[in-house]
Tab-separated table of C-alpha atoms in Angstrom:
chain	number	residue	atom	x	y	z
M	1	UNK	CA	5.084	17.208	-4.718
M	2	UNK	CA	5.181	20.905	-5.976
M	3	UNK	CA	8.271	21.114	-8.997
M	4	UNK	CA	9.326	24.420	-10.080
M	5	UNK	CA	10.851	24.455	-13.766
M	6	UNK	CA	13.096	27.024	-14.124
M	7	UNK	CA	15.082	26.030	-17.120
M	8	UNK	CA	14.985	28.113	-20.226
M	9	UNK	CA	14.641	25.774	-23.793
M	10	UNK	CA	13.335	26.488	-26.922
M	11	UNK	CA	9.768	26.690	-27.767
M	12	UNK	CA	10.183	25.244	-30.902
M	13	UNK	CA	11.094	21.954	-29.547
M	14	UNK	CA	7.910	21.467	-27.350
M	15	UNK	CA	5.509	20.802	-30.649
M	16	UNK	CA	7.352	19.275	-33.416
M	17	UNK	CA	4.332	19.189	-36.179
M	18	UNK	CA	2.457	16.099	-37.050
M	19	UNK	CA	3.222	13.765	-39.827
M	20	UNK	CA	0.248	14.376	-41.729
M	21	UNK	CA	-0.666	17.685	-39.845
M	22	UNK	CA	-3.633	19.306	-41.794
M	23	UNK	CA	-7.534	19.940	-40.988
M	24	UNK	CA	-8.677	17.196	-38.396
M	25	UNK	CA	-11.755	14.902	-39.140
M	26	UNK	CA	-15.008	16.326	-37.740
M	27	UNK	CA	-16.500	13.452	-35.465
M	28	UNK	CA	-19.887	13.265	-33.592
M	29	UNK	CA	-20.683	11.559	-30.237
M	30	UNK	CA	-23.393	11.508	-27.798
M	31	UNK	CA	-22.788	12.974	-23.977
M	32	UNK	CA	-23.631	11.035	-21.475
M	33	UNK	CA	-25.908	13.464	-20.371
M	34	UNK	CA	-28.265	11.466	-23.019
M	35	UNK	CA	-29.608	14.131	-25.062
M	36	UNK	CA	-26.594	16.592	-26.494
M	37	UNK	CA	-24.822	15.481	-29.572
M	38	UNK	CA	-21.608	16.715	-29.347
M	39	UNK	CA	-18.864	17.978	-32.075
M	40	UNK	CA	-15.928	16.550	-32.236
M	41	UNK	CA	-12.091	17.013	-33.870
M	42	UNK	CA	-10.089	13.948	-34.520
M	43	UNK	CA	-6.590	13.950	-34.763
M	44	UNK	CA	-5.299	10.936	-36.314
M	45	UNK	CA	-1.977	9.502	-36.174
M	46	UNK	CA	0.206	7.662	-38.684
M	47	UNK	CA	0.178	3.903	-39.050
M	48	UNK	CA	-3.170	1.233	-38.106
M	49	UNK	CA	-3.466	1.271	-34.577
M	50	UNK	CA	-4.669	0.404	-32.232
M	51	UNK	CA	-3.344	4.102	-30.753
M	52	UNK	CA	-3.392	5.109	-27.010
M	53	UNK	CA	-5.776	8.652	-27.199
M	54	UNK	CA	-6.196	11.302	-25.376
M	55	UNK	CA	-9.004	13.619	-25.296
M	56	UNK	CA	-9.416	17.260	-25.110
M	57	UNK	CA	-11.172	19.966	-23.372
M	58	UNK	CA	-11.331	23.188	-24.955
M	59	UNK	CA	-11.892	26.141	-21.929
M	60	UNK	CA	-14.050	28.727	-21.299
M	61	UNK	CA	-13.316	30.760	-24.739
M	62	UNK	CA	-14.151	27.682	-26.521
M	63	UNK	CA	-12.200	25.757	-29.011
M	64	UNK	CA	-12.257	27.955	-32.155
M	65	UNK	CA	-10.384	30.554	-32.863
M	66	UNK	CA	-11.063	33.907	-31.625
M	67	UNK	CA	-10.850	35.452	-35.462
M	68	UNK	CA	-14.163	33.581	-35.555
M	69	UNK	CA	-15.884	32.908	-32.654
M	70	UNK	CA	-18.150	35.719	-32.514
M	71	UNK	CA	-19.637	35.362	-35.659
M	72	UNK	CA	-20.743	31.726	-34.204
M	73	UNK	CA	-23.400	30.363	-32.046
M	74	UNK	CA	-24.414	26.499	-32.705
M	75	UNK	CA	-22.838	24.368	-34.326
M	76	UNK	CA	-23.703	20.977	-35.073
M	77	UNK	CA	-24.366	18.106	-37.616
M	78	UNK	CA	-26.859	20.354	-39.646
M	79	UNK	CA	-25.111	23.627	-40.122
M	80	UNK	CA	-23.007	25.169	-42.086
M	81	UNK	CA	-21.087	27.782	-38.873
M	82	UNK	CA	-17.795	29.468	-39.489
M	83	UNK	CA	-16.354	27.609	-36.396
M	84	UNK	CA	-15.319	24.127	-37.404
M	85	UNK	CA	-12.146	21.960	-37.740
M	86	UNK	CA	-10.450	24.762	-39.983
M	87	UNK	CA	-10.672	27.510	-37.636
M	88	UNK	CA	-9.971	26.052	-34.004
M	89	UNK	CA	-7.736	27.719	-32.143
M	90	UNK	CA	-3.868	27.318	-32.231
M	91	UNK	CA	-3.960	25.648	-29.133
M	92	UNK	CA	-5.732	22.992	-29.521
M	93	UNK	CA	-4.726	22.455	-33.166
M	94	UNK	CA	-1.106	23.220	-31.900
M	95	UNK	CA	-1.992	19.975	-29.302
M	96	UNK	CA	-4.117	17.747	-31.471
M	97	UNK	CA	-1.385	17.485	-33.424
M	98	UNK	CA	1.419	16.830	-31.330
M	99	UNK	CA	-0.610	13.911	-29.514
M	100	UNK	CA	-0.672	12.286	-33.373
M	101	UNK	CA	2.767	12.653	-34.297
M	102	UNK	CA	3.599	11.132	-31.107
M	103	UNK	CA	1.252	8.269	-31.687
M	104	UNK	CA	-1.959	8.856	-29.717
M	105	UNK	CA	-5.610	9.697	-30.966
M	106	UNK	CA	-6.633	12.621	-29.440
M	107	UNK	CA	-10.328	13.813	-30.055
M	108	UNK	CA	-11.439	17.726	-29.165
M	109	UNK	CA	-14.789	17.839	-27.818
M	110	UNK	CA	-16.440	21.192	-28.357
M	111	UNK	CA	-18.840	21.509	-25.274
M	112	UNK	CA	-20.570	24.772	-26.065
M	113	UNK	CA	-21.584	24.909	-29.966
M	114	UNK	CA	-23.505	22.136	-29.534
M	115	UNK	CA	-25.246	24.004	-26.892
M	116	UNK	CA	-25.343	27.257	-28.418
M	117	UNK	CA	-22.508	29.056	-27.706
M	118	UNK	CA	-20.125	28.319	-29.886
M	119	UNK	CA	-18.735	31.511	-29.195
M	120	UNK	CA	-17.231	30.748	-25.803
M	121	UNK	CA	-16.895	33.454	-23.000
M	122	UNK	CA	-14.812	36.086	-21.450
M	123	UNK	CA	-12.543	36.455	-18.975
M	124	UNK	CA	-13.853	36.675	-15.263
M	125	UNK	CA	-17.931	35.402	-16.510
M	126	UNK	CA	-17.597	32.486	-14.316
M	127	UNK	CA	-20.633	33.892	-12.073
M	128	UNK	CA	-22.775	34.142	-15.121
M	129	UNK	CA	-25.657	32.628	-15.169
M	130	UNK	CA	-25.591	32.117	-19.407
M	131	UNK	CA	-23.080	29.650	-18.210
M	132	UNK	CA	-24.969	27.512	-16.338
M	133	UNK	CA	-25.602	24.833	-18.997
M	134	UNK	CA	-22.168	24.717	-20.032
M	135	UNK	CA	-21.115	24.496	-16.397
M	136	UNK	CA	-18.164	22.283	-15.838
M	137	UNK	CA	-19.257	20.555	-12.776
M	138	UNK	CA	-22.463	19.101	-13.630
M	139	UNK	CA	-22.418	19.506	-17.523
M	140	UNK	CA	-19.198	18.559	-19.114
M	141	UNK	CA	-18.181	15.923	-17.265
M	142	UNK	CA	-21.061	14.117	-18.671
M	143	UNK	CA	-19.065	15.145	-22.347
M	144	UNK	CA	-15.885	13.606	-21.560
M	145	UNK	CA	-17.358	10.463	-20.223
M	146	UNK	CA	-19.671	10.131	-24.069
M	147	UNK	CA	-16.271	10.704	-25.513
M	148	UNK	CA	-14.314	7.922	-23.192
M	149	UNK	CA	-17.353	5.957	-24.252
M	150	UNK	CA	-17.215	6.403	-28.200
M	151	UNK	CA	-13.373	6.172	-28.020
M	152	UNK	CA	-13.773	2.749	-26.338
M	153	UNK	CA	-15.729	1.344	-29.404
M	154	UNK	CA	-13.426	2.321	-31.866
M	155	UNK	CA	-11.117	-0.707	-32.990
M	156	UNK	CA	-8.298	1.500	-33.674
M	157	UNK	CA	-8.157	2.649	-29.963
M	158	UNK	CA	-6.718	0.687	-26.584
M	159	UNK	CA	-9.433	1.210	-24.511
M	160	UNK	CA	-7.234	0.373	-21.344
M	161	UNK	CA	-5.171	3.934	-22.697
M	162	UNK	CA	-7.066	6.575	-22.925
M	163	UNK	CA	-5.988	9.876	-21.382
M	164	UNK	CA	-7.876	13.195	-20.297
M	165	UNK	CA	-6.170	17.055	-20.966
M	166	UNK	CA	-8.704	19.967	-20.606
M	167	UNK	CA	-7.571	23.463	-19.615
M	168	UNK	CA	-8.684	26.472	-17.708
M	169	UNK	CA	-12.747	25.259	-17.295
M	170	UNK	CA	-11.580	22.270	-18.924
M	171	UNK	CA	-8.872	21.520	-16.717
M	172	UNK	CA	-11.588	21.741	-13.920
M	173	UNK	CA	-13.899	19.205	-15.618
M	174	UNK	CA	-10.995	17.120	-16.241
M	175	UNK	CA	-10.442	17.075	-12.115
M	176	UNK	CA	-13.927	16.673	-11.920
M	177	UNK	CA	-14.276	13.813	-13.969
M	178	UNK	CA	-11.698	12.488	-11.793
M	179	UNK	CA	-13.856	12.930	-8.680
M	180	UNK	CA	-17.169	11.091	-10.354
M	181	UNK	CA	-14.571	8.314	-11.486
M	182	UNK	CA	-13.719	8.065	-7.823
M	183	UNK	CA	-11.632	5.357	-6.666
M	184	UNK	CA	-12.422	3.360	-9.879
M	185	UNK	CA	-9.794	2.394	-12.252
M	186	UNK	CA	-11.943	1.756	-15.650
M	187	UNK	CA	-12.176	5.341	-16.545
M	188	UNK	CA	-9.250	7.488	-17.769
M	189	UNK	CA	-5.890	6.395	-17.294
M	190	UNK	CA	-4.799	9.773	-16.318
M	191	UNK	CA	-5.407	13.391	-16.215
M	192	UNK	CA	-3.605	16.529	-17.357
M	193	UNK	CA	-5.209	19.711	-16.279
M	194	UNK	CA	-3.481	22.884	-17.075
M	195	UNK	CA	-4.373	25.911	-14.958
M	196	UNK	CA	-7.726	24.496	-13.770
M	197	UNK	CA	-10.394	27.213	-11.223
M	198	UNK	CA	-10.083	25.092	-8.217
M	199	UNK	CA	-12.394	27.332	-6.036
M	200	UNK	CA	-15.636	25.784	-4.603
M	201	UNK	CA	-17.745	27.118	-7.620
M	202	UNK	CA	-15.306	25.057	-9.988
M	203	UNK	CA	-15.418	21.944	-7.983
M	204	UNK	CA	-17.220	19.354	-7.307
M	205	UNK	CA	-15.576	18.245	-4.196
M	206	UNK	CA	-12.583	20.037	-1.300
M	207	UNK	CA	-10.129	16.685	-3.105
M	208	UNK	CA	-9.678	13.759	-5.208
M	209	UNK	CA	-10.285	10.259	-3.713
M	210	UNK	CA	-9.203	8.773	-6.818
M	211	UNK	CA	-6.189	6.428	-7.880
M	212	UNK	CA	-5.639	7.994	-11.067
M	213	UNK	CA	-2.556	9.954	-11.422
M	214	UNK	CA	-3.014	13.980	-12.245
M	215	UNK	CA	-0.590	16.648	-13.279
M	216	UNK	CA	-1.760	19.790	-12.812
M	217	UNK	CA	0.014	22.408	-14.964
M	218	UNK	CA	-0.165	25.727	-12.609
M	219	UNK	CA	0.973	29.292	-13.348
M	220	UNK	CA	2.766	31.152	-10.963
M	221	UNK	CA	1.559	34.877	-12.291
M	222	UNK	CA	-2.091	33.703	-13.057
M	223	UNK	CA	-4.238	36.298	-13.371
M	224	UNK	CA	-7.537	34.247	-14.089
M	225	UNK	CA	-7.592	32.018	-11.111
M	226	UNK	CA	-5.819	30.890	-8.320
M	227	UNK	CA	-2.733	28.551	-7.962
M	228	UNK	CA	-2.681	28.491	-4.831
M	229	UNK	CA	-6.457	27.129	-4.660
M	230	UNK	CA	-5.303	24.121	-6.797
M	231	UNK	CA	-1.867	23.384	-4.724
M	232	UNK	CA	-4.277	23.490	-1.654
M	233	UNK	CA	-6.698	21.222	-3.770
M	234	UNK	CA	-3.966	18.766	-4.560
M	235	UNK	CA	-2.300	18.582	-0.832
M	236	UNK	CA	-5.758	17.787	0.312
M	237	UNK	CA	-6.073	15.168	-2.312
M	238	UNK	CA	-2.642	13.626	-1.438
M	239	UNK	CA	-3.379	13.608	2.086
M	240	UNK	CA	-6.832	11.630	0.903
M	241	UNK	CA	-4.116	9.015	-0.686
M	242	UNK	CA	-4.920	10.258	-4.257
M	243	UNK	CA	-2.025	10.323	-6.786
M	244	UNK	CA	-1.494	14.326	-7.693
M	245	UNK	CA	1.200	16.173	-9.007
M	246	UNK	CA	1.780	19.718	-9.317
M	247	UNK	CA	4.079	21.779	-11.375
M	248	UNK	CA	4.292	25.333	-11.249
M	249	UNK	CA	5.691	27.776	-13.401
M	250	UNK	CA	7.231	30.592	-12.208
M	251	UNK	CA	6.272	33.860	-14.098
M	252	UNK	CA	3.906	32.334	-16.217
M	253	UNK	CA	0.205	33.731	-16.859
M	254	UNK	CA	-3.108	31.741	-17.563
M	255	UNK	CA	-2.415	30.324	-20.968
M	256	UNK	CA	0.921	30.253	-21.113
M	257	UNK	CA	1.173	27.369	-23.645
M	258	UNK	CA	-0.811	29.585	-26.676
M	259	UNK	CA	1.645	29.487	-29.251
M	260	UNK	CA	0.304	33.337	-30.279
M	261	UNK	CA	3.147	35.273	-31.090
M	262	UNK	CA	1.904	37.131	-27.378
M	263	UNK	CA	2.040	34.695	-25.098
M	264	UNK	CA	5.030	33.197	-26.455
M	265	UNK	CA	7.473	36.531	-26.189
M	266	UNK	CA	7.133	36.350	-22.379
M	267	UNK	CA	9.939	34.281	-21.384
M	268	UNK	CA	8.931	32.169	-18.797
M	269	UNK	CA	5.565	31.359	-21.309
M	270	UNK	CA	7.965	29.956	-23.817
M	271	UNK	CA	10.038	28.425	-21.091
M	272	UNK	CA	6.649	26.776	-19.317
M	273	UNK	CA	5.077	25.851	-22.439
M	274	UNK	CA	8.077	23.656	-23.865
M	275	UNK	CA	8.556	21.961	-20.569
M	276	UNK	CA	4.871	21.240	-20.839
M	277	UNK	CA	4.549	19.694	-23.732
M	278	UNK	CA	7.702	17.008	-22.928
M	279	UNK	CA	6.289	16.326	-19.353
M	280	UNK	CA	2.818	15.594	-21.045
M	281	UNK	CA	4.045	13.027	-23.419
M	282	UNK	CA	6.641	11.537	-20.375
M	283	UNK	CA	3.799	10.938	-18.022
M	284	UNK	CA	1.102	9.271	-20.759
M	285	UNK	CA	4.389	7.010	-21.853
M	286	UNK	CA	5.154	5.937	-18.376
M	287	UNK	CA	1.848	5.030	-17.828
M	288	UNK	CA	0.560	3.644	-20.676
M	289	UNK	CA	-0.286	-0.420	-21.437
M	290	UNK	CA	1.466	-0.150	-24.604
């Protein structure tokens, strides 16, 4: 089912900041590729636990902010790089933070300083081969499964809810994780992929054979890649039985929930952004154990 949100509301409402909202714990976790120790950003909410979590998957310009990011190439347990939990990106702090005042863990995994490349990469680079070991159909995958992994032996986590968010190329991992998990139902609970490639280069399969529910967060106006590519995706996924939803939003661009001052003056940005965030949090709370 394809909804179109046309409403206008105020972006202030989508991301109500977190009760103890500051610089998140820096984490590290092995990828199940079996080598790569990963970086990661914990957002912690209020209270004991256990918490429902949700983790995150920066895209292709990485999770740090792009004040930074080009001074920055690995970064890891050993050194000292200007990208680290004070400079990600207002996105995914902007996120990270919601998921915790709302009650859930939600861990960033950085994919690419680990690997090098810290810096993340451009717009329209999909084709180039310095991606290749970042690649989100045989690579990261492998990082969100370490991360479901480490979450699950954590006492302050229900193992039974944790959730899966990546955008752009990690919106595509996220729907590729989905495809590995197949029709099993002891991996993520859900997905949430905003604005995912769905192209044959992205994915790892034509559709989902899966019975884990996905939303996929589409633009209407994207000028990165193609919604129409993922509604296909998802109709050939439904027809294959698989839970997805799509929700497109007219007039917004690739990105449209970066709280920058310039994605946020566009109108429909503001309007998709705020719907976004409330949608999020209503689908992990109708389908969590707790």
């Amino acid at each position: 089912m394809i909804r179109r949100f046309i409403g206008l509301l105020v972006f202030a409402l989508a991301a109500p900041a977190a009760a103890s909202a500051g610089v998140p714990e820096t984490v590290y976790l092995a990828s199940a590729d079996g080598r790569t120790e990963l970086v990661g950003y914990l957002f912690m909410p209020a209270g004991s636990g256990p918490y429902p979590a949700v983790v995150m998957l920066h895209g292709r310009g990485g999770p740090y902010s792009t004040n930074v990011n080009r001074a920055c190439t690995l970064v890891a347990r050993s050194t000292n790089s200007p990208c680290n939990a004070a400079t990600l990106s207002k996105r995914h702090r902007t996120w990270g933070e919601y998921w915790a005042a709302q009650g859930y863990l939600a861990l960033l995994v950085d994919s690419f300083g680990p690997r090098g490349k810290a810096y993340g990469f451009g717009r329209f680079t999909h084709g180039d081969p310095v991606r290749d070991d970042v690649n989100e159909r045989t690579v990261r995958p492998l990082d969100a499964e370490g991360a479901l992994a480490w979450l699950r032996k954590r006492r302050d986590v229900v193992a039974d809810d944790i959730f899966l968010q990546g955008w752009s190329n990690g919106g595509s991992t996220a729907l590729n994780v989905i495809y590995r998990q197949g029709m099993q139902t002891s991996g993520f609970r859900a997905a949430l992929a905003f604005y995912p490639g769905c192209g044959p280069k992205a994915m790892l399969g034509r559709e989902l054979s899966s019975k884990v529910p996905v939303t996929m967060f589409l633009a209407s106006e994207d000028e990165e890649v193609s919604p129409a590519l993922c509604q296909q995706f998802a109709q050939r996924s439904r027809e294959a039985g698989s839970p997805v939803d799509v929700v497109l939003y007219p007039g917004a661009v690739h990105g449209f929930d970066d709280p920058g001052a310039r994605r946020q003056s566009a109108t429909a940005n503001r309007s998709a952004t705020t719907d976004a965030f409330q949608r999020a949090l209503a689908t992990l709370r109708s389908l969590g154990t707790r």
